[in-house]
mmCIF file of C-alpha atoms in Angstrom:
data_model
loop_
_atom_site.group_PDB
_atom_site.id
_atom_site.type_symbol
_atom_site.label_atom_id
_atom_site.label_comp_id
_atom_site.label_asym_id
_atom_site.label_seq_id
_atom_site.Cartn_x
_atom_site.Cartn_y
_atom_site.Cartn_z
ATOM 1 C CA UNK A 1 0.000 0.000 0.000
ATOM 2 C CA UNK A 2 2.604 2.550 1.274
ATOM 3 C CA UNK A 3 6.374 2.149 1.872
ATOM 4 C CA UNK A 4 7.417 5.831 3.477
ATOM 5 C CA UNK A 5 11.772 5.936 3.723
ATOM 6 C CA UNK A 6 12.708 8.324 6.552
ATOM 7 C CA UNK A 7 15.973 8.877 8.653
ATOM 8 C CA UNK A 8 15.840 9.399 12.422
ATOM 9 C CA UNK A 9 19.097 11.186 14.328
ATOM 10 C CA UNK A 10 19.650 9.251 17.404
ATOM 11 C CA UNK A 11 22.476 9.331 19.531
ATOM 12 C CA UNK A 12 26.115 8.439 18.934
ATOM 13 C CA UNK A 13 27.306 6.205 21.676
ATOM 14 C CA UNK A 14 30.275 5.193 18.898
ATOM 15 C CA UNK A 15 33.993 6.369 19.046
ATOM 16 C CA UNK A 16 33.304 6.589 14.788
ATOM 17 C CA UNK A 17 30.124 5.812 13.174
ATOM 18 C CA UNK A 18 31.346 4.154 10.258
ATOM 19 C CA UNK A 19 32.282 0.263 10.699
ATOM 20 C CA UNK A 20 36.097 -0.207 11.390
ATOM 21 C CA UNK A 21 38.479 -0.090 14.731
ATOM 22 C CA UNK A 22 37.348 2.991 15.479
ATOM 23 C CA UNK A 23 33.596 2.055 15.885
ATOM 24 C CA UNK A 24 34.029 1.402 19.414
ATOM 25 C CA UNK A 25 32.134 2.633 22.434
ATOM 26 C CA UNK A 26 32.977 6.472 23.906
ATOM 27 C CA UNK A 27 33.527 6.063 27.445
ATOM 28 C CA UNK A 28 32.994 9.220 29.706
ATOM 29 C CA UNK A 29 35.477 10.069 32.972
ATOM 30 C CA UNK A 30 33.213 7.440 34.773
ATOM 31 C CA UNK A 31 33.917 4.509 32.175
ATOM 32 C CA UNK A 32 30.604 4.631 31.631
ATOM 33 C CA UNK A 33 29.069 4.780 27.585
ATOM 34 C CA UNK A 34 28.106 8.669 26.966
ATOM 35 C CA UNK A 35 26.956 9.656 23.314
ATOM 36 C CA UNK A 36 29.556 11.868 21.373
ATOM 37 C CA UNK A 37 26.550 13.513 18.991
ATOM 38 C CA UNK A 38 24.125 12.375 16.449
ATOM 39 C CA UNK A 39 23.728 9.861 13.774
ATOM 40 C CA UNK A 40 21.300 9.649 11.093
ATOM 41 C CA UNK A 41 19.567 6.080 10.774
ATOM 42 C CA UNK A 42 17.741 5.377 7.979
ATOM 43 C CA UNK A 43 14.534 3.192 8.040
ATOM 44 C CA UNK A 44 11.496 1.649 5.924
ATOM 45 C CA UNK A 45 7.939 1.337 6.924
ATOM 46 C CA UNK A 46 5.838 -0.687 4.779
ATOM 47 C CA UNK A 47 1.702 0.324 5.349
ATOM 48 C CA UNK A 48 -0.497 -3.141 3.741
ATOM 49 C CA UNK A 49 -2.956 -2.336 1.481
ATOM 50 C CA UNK A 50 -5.721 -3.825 3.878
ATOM 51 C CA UNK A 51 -4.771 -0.895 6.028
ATOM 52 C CA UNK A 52 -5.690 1.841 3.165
ATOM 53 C CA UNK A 53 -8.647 0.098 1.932
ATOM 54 C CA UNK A 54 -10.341 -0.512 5.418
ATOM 55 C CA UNK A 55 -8.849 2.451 8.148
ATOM 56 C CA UNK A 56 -7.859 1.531 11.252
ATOM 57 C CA UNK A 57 -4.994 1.601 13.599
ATOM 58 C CA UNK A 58 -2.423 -1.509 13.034
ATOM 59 C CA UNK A 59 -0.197 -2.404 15.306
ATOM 60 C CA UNK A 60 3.542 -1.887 14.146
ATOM 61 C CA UNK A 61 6.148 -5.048 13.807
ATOM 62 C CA UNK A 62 9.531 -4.948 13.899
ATOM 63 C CA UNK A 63 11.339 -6.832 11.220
ATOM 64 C CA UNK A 64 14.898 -8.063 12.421
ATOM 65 C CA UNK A 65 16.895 -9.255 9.296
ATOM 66 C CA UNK A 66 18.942 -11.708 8.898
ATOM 67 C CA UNK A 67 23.175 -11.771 8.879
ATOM 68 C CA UNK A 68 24.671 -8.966 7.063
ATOM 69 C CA UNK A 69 21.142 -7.419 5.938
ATOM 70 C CA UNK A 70 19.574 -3.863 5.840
ATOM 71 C CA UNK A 71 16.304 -2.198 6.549
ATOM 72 C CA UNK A 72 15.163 -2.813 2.581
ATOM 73 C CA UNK A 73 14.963 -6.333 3.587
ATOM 74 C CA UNK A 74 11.663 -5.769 5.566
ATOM 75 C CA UNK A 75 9.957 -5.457 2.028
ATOM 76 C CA UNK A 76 10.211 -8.707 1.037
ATOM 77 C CA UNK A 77 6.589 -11.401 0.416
ATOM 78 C CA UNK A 78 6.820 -13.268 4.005
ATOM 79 C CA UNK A 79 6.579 -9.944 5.573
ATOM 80 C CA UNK A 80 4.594 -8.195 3.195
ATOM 81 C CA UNK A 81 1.783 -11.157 3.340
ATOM 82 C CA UNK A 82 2.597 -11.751 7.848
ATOM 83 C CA UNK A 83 1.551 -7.446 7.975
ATOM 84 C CA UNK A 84 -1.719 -8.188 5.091
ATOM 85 C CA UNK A 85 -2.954 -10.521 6.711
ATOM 86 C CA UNK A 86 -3.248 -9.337 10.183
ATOM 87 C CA UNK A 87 -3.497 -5.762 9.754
ATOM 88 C CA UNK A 88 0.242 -4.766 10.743
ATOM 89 C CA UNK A 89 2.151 -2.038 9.753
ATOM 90 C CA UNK A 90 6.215 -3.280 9.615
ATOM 91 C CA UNK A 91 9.144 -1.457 9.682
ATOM 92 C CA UNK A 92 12.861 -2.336 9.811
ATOM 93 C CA UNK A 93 16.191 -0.628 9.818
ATOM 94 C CA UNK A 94 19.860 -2.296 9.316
ATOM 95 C CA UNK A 95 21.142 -4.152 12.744
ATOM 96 C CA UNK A 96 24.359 -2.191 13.317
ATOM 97 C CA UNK A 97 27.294 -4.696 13.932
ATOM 98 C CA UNK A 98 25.476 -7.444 11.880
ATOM 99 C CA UNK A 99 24.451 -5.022 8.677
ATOM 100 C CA UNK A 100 25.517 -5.184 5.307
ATOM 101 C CA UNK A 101 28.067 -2.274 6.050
ATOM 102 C CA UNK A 102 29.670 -4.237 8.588
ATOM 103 C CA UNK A 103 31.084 -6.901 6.197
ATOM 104 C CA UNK A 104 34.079 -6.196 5.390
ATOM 105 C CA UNK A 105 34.833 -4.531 8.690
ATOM 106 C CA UNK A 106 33.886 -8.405 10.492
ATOM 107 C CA UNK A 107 35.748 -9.648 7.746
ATOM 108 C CA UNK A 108 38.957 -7.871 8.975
ATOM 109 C CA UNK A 109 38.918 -8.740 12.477
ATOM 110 C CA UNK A 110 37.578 -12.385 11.725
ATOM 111 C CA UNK A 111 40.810 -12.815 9.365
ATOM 112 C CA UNK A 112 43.220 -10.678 10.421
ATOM 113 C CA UNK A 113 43.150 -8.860 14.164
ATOM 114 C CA UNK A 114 40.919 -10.150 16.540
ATOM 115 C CA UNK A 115 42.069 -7.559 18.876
ATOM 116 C CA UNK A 116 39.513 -5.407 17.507
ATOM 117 C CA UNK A 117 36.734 -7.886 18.090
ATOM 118 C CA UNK A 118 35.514 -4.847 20.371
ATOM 119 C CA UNK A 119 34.285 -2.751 17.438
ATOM 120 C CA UNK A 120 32.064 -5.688 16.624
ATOM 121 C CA UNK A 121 30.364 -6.039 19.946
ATOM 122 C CA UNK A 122 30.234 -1.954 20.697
ATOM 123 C CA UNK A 123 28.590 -1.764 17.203
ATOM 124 C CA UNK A 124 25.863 -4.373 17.871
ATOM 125 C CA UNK A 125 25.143 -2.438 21.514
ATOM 126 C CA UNK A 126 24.845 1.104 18.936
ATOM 127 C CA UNK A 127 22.242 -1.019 17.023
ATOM 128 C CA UNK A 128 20.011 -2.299 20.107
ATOM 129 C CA UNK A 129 19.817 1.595 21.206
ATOM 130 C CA UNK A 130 18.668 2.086 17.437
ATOM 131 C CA UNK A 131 16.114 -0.369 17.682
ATOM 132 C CA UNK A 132 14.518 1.337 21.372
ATOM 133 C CA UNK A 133 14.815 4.811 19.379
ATOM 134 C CA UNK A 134 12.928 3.351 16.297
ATOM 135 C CA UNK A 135 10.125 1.291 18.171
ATOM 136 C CA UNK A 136 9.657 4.526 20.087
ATOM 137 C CA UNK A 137 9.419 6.178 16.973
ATOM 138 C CA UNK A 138 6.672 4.670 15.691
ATOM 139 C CA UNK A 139 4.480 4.364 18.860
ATOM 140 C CA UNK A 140 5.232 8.061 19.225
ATOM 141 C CA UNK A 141 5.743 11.257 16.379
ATOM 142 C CA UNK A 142 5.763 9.222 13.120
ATOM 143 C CA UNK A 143 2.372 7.969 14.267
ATOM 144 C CA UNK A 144 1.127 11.260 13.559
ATOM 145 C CA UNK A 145 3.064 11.738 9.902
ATOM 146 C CA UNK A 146 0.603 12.344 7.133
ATOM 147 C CA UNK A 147 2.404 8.771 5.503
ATOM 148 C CA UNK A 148 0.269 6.892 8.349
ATOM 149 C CA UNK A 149 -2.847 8.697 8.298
ATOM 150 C CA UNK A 150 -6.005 8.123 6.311
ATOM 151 C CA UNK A 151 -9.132 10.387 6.442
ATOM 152 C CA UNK A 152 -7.448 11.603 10.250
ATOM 153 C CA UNK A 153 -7.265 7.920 11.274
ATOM 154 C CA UNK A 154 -3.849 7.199 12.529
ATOM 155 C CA UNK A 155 -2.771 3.713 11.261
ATOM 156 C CA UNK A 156 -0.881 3.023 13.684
ATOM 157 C CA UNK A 157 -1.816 1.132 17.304
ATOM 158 C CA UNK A 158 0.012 2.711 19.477
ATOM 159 C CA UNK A 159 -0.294 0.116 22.293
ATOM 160 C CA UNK A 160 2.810 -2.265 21.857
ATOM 161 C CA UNK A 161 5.803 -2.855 19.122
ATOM 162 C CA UNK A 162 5.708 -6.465 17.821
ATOM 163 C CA UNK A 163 8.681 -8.166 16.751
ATOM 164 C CA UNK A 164 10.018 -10.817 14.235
ATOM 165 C CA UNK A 165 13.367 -11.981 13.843
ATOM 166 C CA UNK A 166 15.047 -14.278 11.444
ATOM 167 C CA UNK A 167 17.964 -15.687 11.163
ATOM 168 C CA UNK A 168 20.682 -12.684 13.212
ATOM 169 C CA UNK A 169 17.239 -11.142 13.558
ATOM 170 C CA UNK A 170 16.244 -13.591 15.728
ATOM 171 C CA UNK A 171 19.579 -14.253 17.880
ATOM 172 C CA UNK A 172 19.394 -10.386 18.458
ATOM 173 C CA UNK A 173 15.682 -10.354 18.937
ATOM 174 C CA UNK A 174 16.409 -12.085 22.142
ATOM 175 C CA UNK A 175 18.729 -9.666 23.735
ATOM 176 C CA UNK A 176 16.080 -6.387 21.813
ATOM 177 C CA UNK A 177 13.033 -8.164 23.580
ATOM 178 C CA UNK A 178 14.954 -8.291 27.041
ATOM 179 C CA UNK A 179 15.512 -4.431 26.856
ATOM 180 C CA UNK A 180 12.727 -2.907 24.882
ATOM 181 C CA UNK A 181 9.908 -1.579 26.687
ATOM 182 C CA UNK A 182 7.739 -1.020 24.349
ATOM 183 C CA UNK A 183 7.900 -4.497 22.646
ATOM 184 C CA UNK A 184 6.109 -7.400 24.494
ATOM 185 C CA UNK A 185 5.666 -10.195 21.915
ATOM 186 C CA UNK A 186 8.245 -11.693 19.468
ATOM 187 C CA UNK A 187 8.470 -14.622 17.053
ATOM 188 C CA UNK A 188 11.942 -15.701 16.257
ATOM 189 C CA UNK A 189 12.273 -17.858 13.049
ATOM 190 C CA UNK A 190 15.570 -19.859 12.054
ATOM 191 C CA UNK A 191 18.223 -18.442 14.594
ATOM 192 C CA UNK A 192 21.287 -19.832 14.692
ATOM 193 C CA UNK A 193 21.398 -22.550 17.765
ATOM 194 C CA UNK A 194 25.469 -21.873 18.898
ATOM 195 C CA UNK A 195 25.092 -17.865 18.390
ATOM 196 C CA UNK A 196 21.727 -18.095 20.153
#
């Protein structure tokens, strides 16, 4: 029905944003994470035709993606058909740490210095913060955007977040569930048992 691309600025917990040894977590006087600015973070929301045709709020899903994906891969026909049939609106962005920019970064420190296995790690805790941020998001301002309104109906429910994961989706679905608030049911499809 409607696929709106936005960016949200969220906070910069990273040494560097960009994926490399640098990507690390800033550390205040305390030792402590503090954010060092802003970061842009793209996303996609994808609004089902069933949505348009018959108004009414829908409750948003969160599409984790699988290892090295990005947020384009929460328009694909699983998800597409999951959000049709039962009146969801989904939205996804990439999993820093475990995102398609990350690959030859992982590569590097897989192959050649494991030293800087931090950046990996401090990367995926950037992308869980994302995630919050984004969930928030949508229960919150973009609820509001023209993109999910029909006739003054907001489409979207802004009771709860729900959230799929597949594959790295679903391994960092866990830890996402654990420290989301605003996300209290999950489906996890195909994770990897020994990263799990």
């Amino acid at each position: 029905g409607r696929s709106i691309l936005g960016h949200m600025r969220v906070p910069q917990y990273l040494e560097q944003d960009a994926p490399g040894p640098l990507s690390v977590l800033h550390r205040g006087a305390d030792g402590l994470p503090e954010p060092v600015g802003e970061v842009d973070v793209p996303f996609l929301v994808r609004v089902p035709c069933t949505l348009l045709v018959d108004p009414r709020p829908g409750l948003p899903l969160a599409f984790g993606h699988g290892l090295f994906g990005q947020y384009e891969h929460v328009a694909n026909g699983p998800v597409d058909s999951l959000a049709a049939e039962n009146g969801w609106i989904s939205f996804g962005i990439s999993w820093k740490g475990m995102a398609e920019e990350d690959v030859m970064a992982v590569s590097l420190v897989m192959a050649q210095d494991q030293s800087d296995f931090a950046m990996l790690a401090d990367r995926l805790q950037q992308g869980q913060v994302e995630w919050v941020l984004m969930s928030q998001l949508m229960l919150g301002g973009l609820a509001d955007d023209d993109a999910l309104m029909v006739d003054g109906i907001s489409l979207v429910d802004r009771s709860e977040v729900l959230f799929y994961g597949v594959s790295q989706g679903s391994v960092l679905g866990g830890a996402q569930i654990a420290m989301n608030p605003y996300i209290h049911r999950a489906a996890f499809s195909v994770p990897g048992t020994p990263a799990s």
